[in-house]
Amino acid sequence: FTGIPFAKPPIGPLRFKEPQPADPWKEPLQATNDAIMCPQADFANISNYQPLGQEDCLVLHVYSPKVDRAAKLPVMVWIHGGGFQWGAGSVYGPELLLDKDVVLVTINYRLGALGFLSTGDNAIPANLGLKDQALAIKWVHDNIVNFGGNPDLVTIFGESAGGGAVHLNLLSPLNKGRIHRVIAMSGTGYGPWAIAPPKLAKDRTKALAVLCSCPTEPSNELAECMRKVPADVLLEMGKKFNDWIVGDLVFVPTIESETENAFLPKELDKLGFEIPYMTGLTSGEGGIFASIISRGGSRFEKELKENPQYVLSKALLLKSDFPSDKHSSVAEQVRKFYFGDKPIDLDNTSQEVVNMFTDRWFLHGAVESAKKHHGDAYLYLYDHLHSISFNDVFSGGRIMEAFT
């Protein structure tokens, strides 16, 4: 059953508003549309920022081996990754994820600026994309029994930014009693890319408003103006924030003020439920970043060699954990730890580059989230190199030489 609306279309006056439950439909719903995705740039043509998707996109897809209320099968809810900027629930179906009798649900949520702007108040509430996810989880809790699922046995799982999202859903009070197990793969809320400080989130919102010729104050006028900006213009303006090839994810979750509908009302350490939690990563996780650098050509490798402190401070998102006056010294310590006296290049230090990105972007967050979880926590490492690798698509096999 594909293309089931779980929220009202977030368009017009509902753009930049918290999601509202979908109105009931009076005629049978043709649940056969699996092509809906939220507005995003075409990842396959990312340099040209070709827009894809539609704003009326808050749908989910349900795959069940038997539509029987008495079946009470375990339920797995998949939250896709993509840096909070790309992806769709329809990319992943049961043929890829299931070999047991369970009910699978995959969901869409608002991405990029449409999902993660924040004025720091109610004009544009924070974490709209995460609140979309929470509303979808509520829909599953309320309705999945009609598809043969057990609402008391719901596992949420996701990968990369989807892993970060499921970990944040584990921590959110909005999901109390609705999720029972969590699997965060290759991403957690403790990743340096996953959370923006509230002031930074607000500053980025104002900066985007300026690019879109909207006022920055008061916040309600900013929001009203931004509702009129076409989605493709928001996408086009958003790319101006990327100042290095593997730099910041710009529009991401943030901590909110403690209001009734806050998704993350406190720092992460102060949130969470005592339910089973599994997280982990692959041993070559950072290979994708080395591959992207390789694909970017000699200019980026030249920057790495000539100004490693600056590049490392950007690529490793040091501003997430260190004041700006410490970036250079921390980056130099990182360089010495991973590379010693060797120059950084992808021909001779591929493994070191991969290890550095793996540790910073993935391993540290996985370990921290397991340590700080309130219930049982399980940590895994996937270390099998398949003959067919996603990195080959990015780098033509160059980076994979580090693993052979």
Coordinates of N, CA and C in Angstrom, one line a residue, residues 125-285:
P125 N 8.8 26.8 13.5 CA 9.3 25.9 14.6 C 10.4 25.1 14.1
A126 N 11.3 24.7 15.0 CA 12.4 23.8 14.6 C 12.0 22.4 14.3
N127 N 12.8 21.7 13.6 CA 12.7 20.2 13.5 C 11.4 19.7 12.8
L128 N 11.0 20.5 11.8 CA 9.7 20.1 11.2 C 9.9 18.7 10.5
G129 N 11.0 18.4 9.9 CA 11.2 17.1 9.3 C 11.2 16.0 10.3
L130 N 11.7 16.2 11.5 CA 11.6 15.2 12.6 C 10.2 15.1 13.1
K131 N 9.5 16.2 13.2 CA 8.1 16.1 13.6 C 7.2 15.4 12.6
D132 N 7.6 15.5 11.3 CA 6.9 14.7 10.3 C 7.1 13.2 10.6
Q133 N 8.3 12.8 11.0 CA 8.6 11.4 11.3 C 7.8 11.0 12.5
A134 N 7.7 11.8 13.5 CA 7.0 11.5 14.7 C 5.5 11.3 14.4
L135 N 5.0 12.1 13.5 CA 3.5 12.0 13.2 C 3.3 10.7 12.4
A136 N 4.3 10.3 11.5 CA 4.2 9.0 10.8 C 4.3 7.9 11.8
I137 N 5.1 8.0 12.8 CA 5.2 6.9 13.8 C 3.9 6.8 14.6
K138 N 3.2 8.0 14.9 CA 1.9 8.0 15.5 C 0.9 7.3 14.6
W139 N 1.0 7.6 13.3 CA 0.0 6.9 12.4 C 0.2 5.4 12.4
V140 N 1.5 5.0 12.5 CA 1.7 3.5 12.6 C 1.1 3.0 13.9
H141 N 1.3 3.7 15.0 CA 0.8 3.2 16.2 C -0.7 3.1 16.2
D142 N -1.4 4.0 15.5 CA -2.8 4.1 15.5 C -3.5 3.1 14.5
N143 N -2.7 2.8 13.4 CA -3.4 2.1 12.3 C -2.8 0.8 11.8
I144 N -1.6 0.5 12.3 CA -0.9 -0.6 11.7 C -1.5 -2.0 11.9
V145 N -2.4 -2.0 13.0 CA -3.1 -3.3 13.2 C -4.0 -3.7 12.0
N146 N -4.4 -2.7 11.3 CA -5.3 -3.0 10.1 C -4.5 -3.6 9.0
F147 N -3.2 -3.5 9.1 CA -2.4 -4.1 8.0 C -1.6 -5.4 8.5
G148 N -2.1 -5.9 9.6 CA -1.5 -7.1 10.2 C -0.3 -6.9 11.1
G149 N -0.1 -5.6 11.5 CA 1.0 -5.3 12.4 C 0.6 -5.2 13.8
N150 N 1.7 -5.3 14.7 CA 1.5 -5.2 16.1 C 1.9 -3.8 16.6
P151 N 1.0 -2.9 17.0 CA 1.5 -1.6 17.4 C 2.3 -1.6 18.7
D152 N 2.4 -2.7 19.4 CA 3.2 -2.8 20.6 C 4.5 -3.4 20.3
L153 N 4.9 -3.6 19.0 CA 6.1 -4.2 18.7 C 6.7 -3.5 17.4
V154 N 7.0 -2.2 17.6 CA 7.5 -1.3 16.5 C 8.9 -1.0 16.7
T155 N 9.7 -1.4 15.7 CA 11.1 -1.1 15.6 C 11.3 0.0 14.5
I156 N 12.0 1.1 14.9 CA 12.4 2.1 13.9 C 13.9 1.9 13.6
F157 N 14.2 2.0 12.3 CA 15.6 1.8 11.9 C 15.9 2.7 10.7
G158 N 17.1 3.1 10.5 CA 17.5 4.0 9.4 C 19.0 4.0 9.3
E159 N 19.5 4.6 8.2 CA 21.0 4.6 7.9 C 21.4 6.0 7.6
S160 N 22.7 6.3 8.0 CA 23.3 7.6 7.8 C 22.4 8.7 8.5
A161 N 22.0 9.7 7.8 CA 21.1 10.7 8.4 C 19.8 10.1 9.0
G162 N 19.4 9.0 8.3 CA 18.3 8.2 8.8 C 18.6 7.5 10.2
G163 N 19.9 7.1 10.3 CA 20.3 6.6 11.6 C 20.3 7.7 12.7
G164 N 20.8 8.9 12.3 CA 20.7 10.0 13.2 C 19.3 10.3 13.6
A165 N 18.4 10.2 12.6 CA 17.0 10.5 12.9 C 16.3 9.5 13.8
V166 N 16.6 8.2 13.6 CA 16.0 7.2 14.5 C 16.5 7.4 15.9
H167 N 17.8 7.7 16.0 CA 18.3 7.9 17.4 C 17.6 9.1 18.0
L168 N 17.4 10.2 17.3 CA 16.8 11.4 17.8 C 15.3 11.1 18.1
N169 N 14.7 10.2 17.3 CA 13.3 9.8 17.7 C 13.3 9.0 18.9
L170 N 14.3 8.2 19.2 CA 14.4 7.5 20.5 C 14.4 8.4 21.6
L171 N 15.0 9.6 21.4 CA 15.2 10.6 22.5 C 14.0 11.5 22.7
S172 N 13.1 11.6 21.7 CA 12.1 12.6 21.7 C 10.9 12.2 22.6
P173 N 10.4 13.1 23.4 CA 9.2 12.8 24.2 C 8.0 12.6 23.4
L174 N 8.0 13.1 22.1 CA 6.8 13.0 21.3 C 6.5 11.5 20.9
N175 N 7.5 10.6 21.1 CA 7.3 9.2 20.7 C 7.1 8.3 21.9
K176 N 6.9 8.8 23.0 CA 6.7 8.0 24.2 C 5.7 6.9 24.0
G177 N 6.0 5.7 24.2 CA 5.1 4.6 24.2 C 4.8 4.1 22.8
R178 N 5.4 4.7 21.7 CA 5.1 4.3 20.4 C 6.2 3.6 19.6
I179 N 7.4 3.6 20.2 CA 8.5 2.8 19.6 C 9.1 1.9 20.7
H180 N 9.5 0.7 20.3 CA 9.9 -0.3 21.2 C 11.3 -0.9 21.0
R181 N 11.9 -0.6 19.9 CA 13.3 -1.0 19.6 C 13.8 0.0 18.5
V182 N 15.1 0.3 18.6 CA 15.7 1.2 17.6 C 17.0 0.7 17.1
I183 N 17.2 0.8 15.8 CA 18.5 0.4 15.1 C 19.0 1.6 14.3
A184 N 20.1 2.2 14.8 CA 20.7 3.4 14.1 C 21.9 2.9 13.4
M185 N 21.9 2.9 12.1 CA 23.0 2.4 11.3 C 23.8 3.5 10.7
S186 N 25.1 3.5 11.0 CA 26.0 4.5 10.3 C 25.5 6.0 10.6
G187 N 25.0 6.2 11.8 CA 24.6 7.6 12.1 C 23.9 7.7 13.4
T188 N 24.2 8.7 14.2 CA 23.4 8.9 15.5 C 23.3 10.4 15.7
G189 N 22.5 10.8 16.7 CA 22.4 12.2 17.0 C 23.6 12.8 17.6
Y190 N 24.6 12.0 17.9 CA 25.9 12.5 18.5 C 26.9 12.7 17.3
G191 N 26.6 12.4 16.1 CA 27.5 12.7 15.0 C 27.7 14.3 14.9
P192 N 28.8 14.7 14.5 CA 29.1 16.2 14.5 C 28.2 16.9 13.5
W193 N 27.6 16.2 12.6 CA 26.8 16.7 11.5 C 25.3 16.8 11.8
A194 N 24.9 16.1 12.9 CA 23.5 15.8 13.2 C 22.7 16.9 13.8
I195 N 23.3 17.7 14.6 CA 22.6 18.7 15.4 C 23.3 20.1 15.2
A196 N 22.6 21.1 14.9 CA 23.1 22.5 14.9 C 22.7 23.2 16.2
P197 N 23.6 24.0 16.8 CA 23.2 24.8 17.9 C 22.1 25.7 17.6
P198 N 21.2 26.0 18.5 CA 20.0 26.8 18.2 C 20.3 28.1 17.5
K199 N 21.4 28.8 18.0 CA 21.7 30.1 17.4 C 22.2 29.9 16.0
L200 N 23.0 28.9 15.7 CA 23.4 28.7 14.3 C 22.3 28.3 13.4
A201 N 21.3 27.5 13.9 CA 20.1 27.2 13.1 C 19.4 28.5 12.7
K202 N 19.2 29.4 13.7 CA 18.5 30.6 13.5 C 19.3 31.5 12.5
D203 N 20.6 31.6 12.7 CA 21.4 32.4 11.8 C 21.4 31.9 10.4
R204 N 21.4 30.6 10.2 CA 21.3 30.1 8.8 C 19.9 30.4 8.2
T205 N 18.9 30.4 9.0 CA 17.6 30.7 8.5 C 17.5 32.2 8.1
K206 N 18.1 33.0 8.8 CA 18.2 34.4 8.4 C 19.0 34.6 7.2
A207 N 20.1 33.9 7.1 CA 21.0 34.0 5.9 C 20.2 33.6 4.7
L208 N 19.5 32.5 4.8 CA 18.7 32.0 3.6 C 17.6 33.1 3.3
A209 N 17.0 33.7 4.3 CA 16.0 34.7 4.0 C 16.6 35.9 3.2
V210 N 17.8 36.3 3.6 CA 18.5 37.4 2.9 C 18.7 37.0 1.4
L211 N 19.1 35.7 1.2 CA 19.4 35.3 -0.2 C 18.1 35.2 -1.0
C212 N 16.9 35.1 -0.3 CA 15.6 35.0 -1.0 C 14.9 36.3 -0.9
S213 N 15.6 37.4 -0.6 CA 15.1 38.8 -0.5 C 13.9 38.9 0.4
C214 N 14.0 38.2 1.6 CA 13.0 38.3 2.6 C 13.6 39.0 3.8
P215 N 12.8 39.7 4.7 CA 13.3 40.3 5.9 C 13.7 39.3 6.9
T216 N 14.6 39.7 7.8 CA 15.1 38.8 8.8 C 14.4 39.0 10.1
E217 N 13.8 40.2 10.3 CA 13.0 40.5 11.5 C 11.8 41.3 11.1
P218 N 10.7 41.2 11.8 CA 10.5 40.2 12.9 C 10.3 38.8 12.3
S219 N 10.3 37.8 13.1 CA 10.3 36.4 12.6 C 9.1 36.0 11.8
N220 N 7.9 36.6 12.2 CA 6.7 36.3 11.5 C 6.7 36.8 10.1
E221 N 7.3 38.0 9.9 CA 7.4 38.5 8.5 C 8.4 37.7 7.7
L222 N 9.5 37.3 8.3 CA 10.4 36.4 7.6 C 9.7 35.1 7.2
A223 N 8.9 34.5 8.1 CA 8.2 33.3 7.7 C 7.2 33.5 6.6
E224 N 6.4 34.6 6.7 CA 5.4 34.9 5.7 C 6.0 35.1 4.3
C225 N 7.1 35.8 4.3 CA 7.8 36.0 3.0 C 8.3 34.6 2.5
M226 N 9.0 33.8 3.3 CA 9.6 32.6 2.9 C 8.5 31.6 2.4
R227 N 7.3 31.7 2.9 CA 6.2 30.8 2.4 C 5.9 31.1 0.9
K228 N 6.3 32.2 0.4 CA 6.0 32.6 -1.0 C 7.2 32.2 -1.9
V229 N 8.3 31.9 -1.4 CA 9.5 31.6 -2.2 C 9.3 30.2 -2.8
P230 N 9.4 30.0 -4.2 CA 9.2 28.7 -4.8 C 10.3 27.7 -4.2
A231 N 9.9 26.5 -4.2 CA 10.7 25.4 -3.6 C 12.0 25.3 -4.4
D232 N 12.0 25.5 -5.7 CA 13.2 25.3 -6.5 C 14.2 26.5 -6.2
V233 N 13.7 27.6 -5.8 CA 14.5 28.8 -5.4 C 15.2 28.5 -4.1
L234 N 14.4 27.9 -3.2 CA 15.0 27.5 -1.9 C 16.2 26.5 -2.1
L235 N 16.0 25.6 -3.0 CA 17.0 24.6 -3.3 C 18.2 25.3 -3.9
E236 N 18.0 26.2 -4.8 CA 19.1 26.9 -5.5 C 19.9 27.8 -4.5
M237 N 19.2 28.5 -3.6 CA 19.9 29.3 -2.7 C 20.6 28.5 -1.6
G238 N 20.0 27.4 -1.3 CA 20.7 26.5 -0.3 C 22.1 26.1 -0.6
K239 N 22.3 25.9 -1.9 CA 23.7 25.4 -2.3 C 24.8 26.4 -2.0
K240 N 24.4 27.7 -1.8 CA 25.4 28.7 -1.6 C 26.0 28.6 -0.2
F241 N 25.5 27.8 0.6 CA 26.0 27.6 2.0 C 27.2 26.6 2.0
N242 N 27.4 25.8 0.9 CA 28.4 24.8 0.9 C 29.7 25.4 0.5
D243 N 30.7 25.5 1.4 CA 31.9 26.2 1.1 C 33.1 25.2 0.9
W244 N 32.8 23.9 1.1 CA 33.9 23.0 0.8 C 33.2 21.7 0.4
I245 N 33.8 20.8 -0.3 CA 33.2 19.7 -1.0 C 32.6 18.7 0.0
V246 N 33.2 18.5 1.2 CA 32.6 17.6 2.2 C 32.4 18.4 3.5
G247 N 31.9 19.6 3.3 CA 31.7 20.5 4.5 C 30.4 20.2 5.1
D248 N 29.9 21.2 5.8 CA 28.7 21.1 6.7 C 27.5 20.6 6.0
L249 N 26.6 19.8 6.7 CA 25.2 19.7 6.4 C 24.6 20.9 7.0
V250 N 23.8 21.7 6.2 CA 23.4 23.0 6.6 C 22.1 23.0 7.4
F251 N 21.0 22.5 6.8 CA 19.7 22.5 7.5 C 19.5 21.2 8.1
V252 N 19.7 21.1 9.4 CA 19.6 19.9 10.2 C 18.9 20.1 11.5
P253 N 18.6 19.1 12.3 CA 17.9 19.2 13.6 C 18.7 20.2 14.5
T254 N 17.9 20.6 15.5 CA 18.5 21.5 16.6 C 17.7 21.3 17.9
I255 N 18.2 21.8 19.0 CA 17.5 21.8 20.2 C 16.5 22.9 20.3
E256 N 15.3 22.6 20.8 CA 14.2 23.6 20.9 C 14.0 24.1 22.3
S257 N 13.3 25.1 22.4 CA 12.8 25.6 23.7 C 11.8 24.5 24.3
E258 N 11.6 24.5 25.5 CA 10.8 23.5 26.2 C 9.3 23.8 26.0
T259 N 8.8 23.6 24.9 CA 7.3 23.8 24.6 C 6.6 22.4 24.5
E260 N 5.3 22.5 24.5 CA 4.5 21.3 24.5 C 4.8 20.4 23.3
N261 N 5.1 21.0 22.2 CA 5.3 20.2 20.9 C 6.8 20.1 20.5
A262 N 7.7 20.4 21.4 CA 9.1 20.3 21.1 C 9.5 18.9 20.9
F263 N 10.3 18.7 19.8 CA 10.8 17.4 19.5 C 12.0 17.1 20.3
L264 N 12.9 18.0 20.5 CA 14.1 17.9 21.3 C 14.1 19.1 22.3
P265 N 13.4 19.0 23.4 CA 13.3 20.1 24.3 C 14.5 20.3 25.2
K266 N 15.4 19.4 25.2 CA 16.6 19.5 26.1 C 17.8 18.9 25.3
E267 N 19.0 19.1 25.9 CA 20.2 18.5 25.4 C 20.0 17.0 25.3
L268 N 20.7 16.3 24.4 CA 20.5 14.9 24.2 C 20.7 14.1 25.4
D269 N 21.7 14.4 26.2 CA 22.1 13.6 27.4 C 20.9 13.5 28.4
K270 N 20.0 14.4 28.3 CA 18.9 14.5 29.3 C 17.6 13.8 28.8
L271 N 17.7 13.2 27.6 CA 16.5 12.6 27.0 C 16.6 11.1 26.7
G272 N 15.5 10.4 26.5 CA 15.6 9.0 26.1 C 14.7 8.1 26.9
F273 N 14.5 6.9 26.3 CA 13.7 5.9 26.9 C 14.5 4.6 27.1
E274 N 14.1 3.8 28.1 CA 14.8 2.5 28.4 C 14.2 1.4 27.5
I275 N 14.6 1.5 26.2 CA 14.2 0.4 25.3 C 15.4 -0.1 24.6
P276 N 15.4 -1.3 24.0 CA 16.6 -1.9 23.4 C 17.1 -1.0 22.2
Y277 N 18.4 -0.8 22.2 CA 19.0 0.1 21.2 C 20.2 -0.5 20.5
M278 N 20.3 -0.6 19.2 CA 21.4 -1.1 18.5 C 22.0 0.0 17.6
T279 N 23.3 0.1 17.5 CA 23.9 1.0 16.6 C 25.2 0.5 16.1
G280 N 25.7 1.0 15.0 CA 27.0 0.5 14.5 C 27.4 1.2 13.2
L281 N 28.4 0.7 12.6 CA 28.9 1.3 11.4 C 29.7 0.3 10.6
T282 N 30.2 0.7 9.4 CA 31.1 -0.2 8.6 C 32.5 0.3 8.9
S283 N 33.5 -0.6 8.7 CA 34.9 -0.3 8.9 C 35.4 0.7 8.0
G284 N 34.8 0.8 6.8 CA 35.3 1.8 5.8 C 34.3 2.9 5.6
E285 N 33.6 3.3 6.6 CA 32.5 4.3 6.5 C 33.0 5.6 5.8

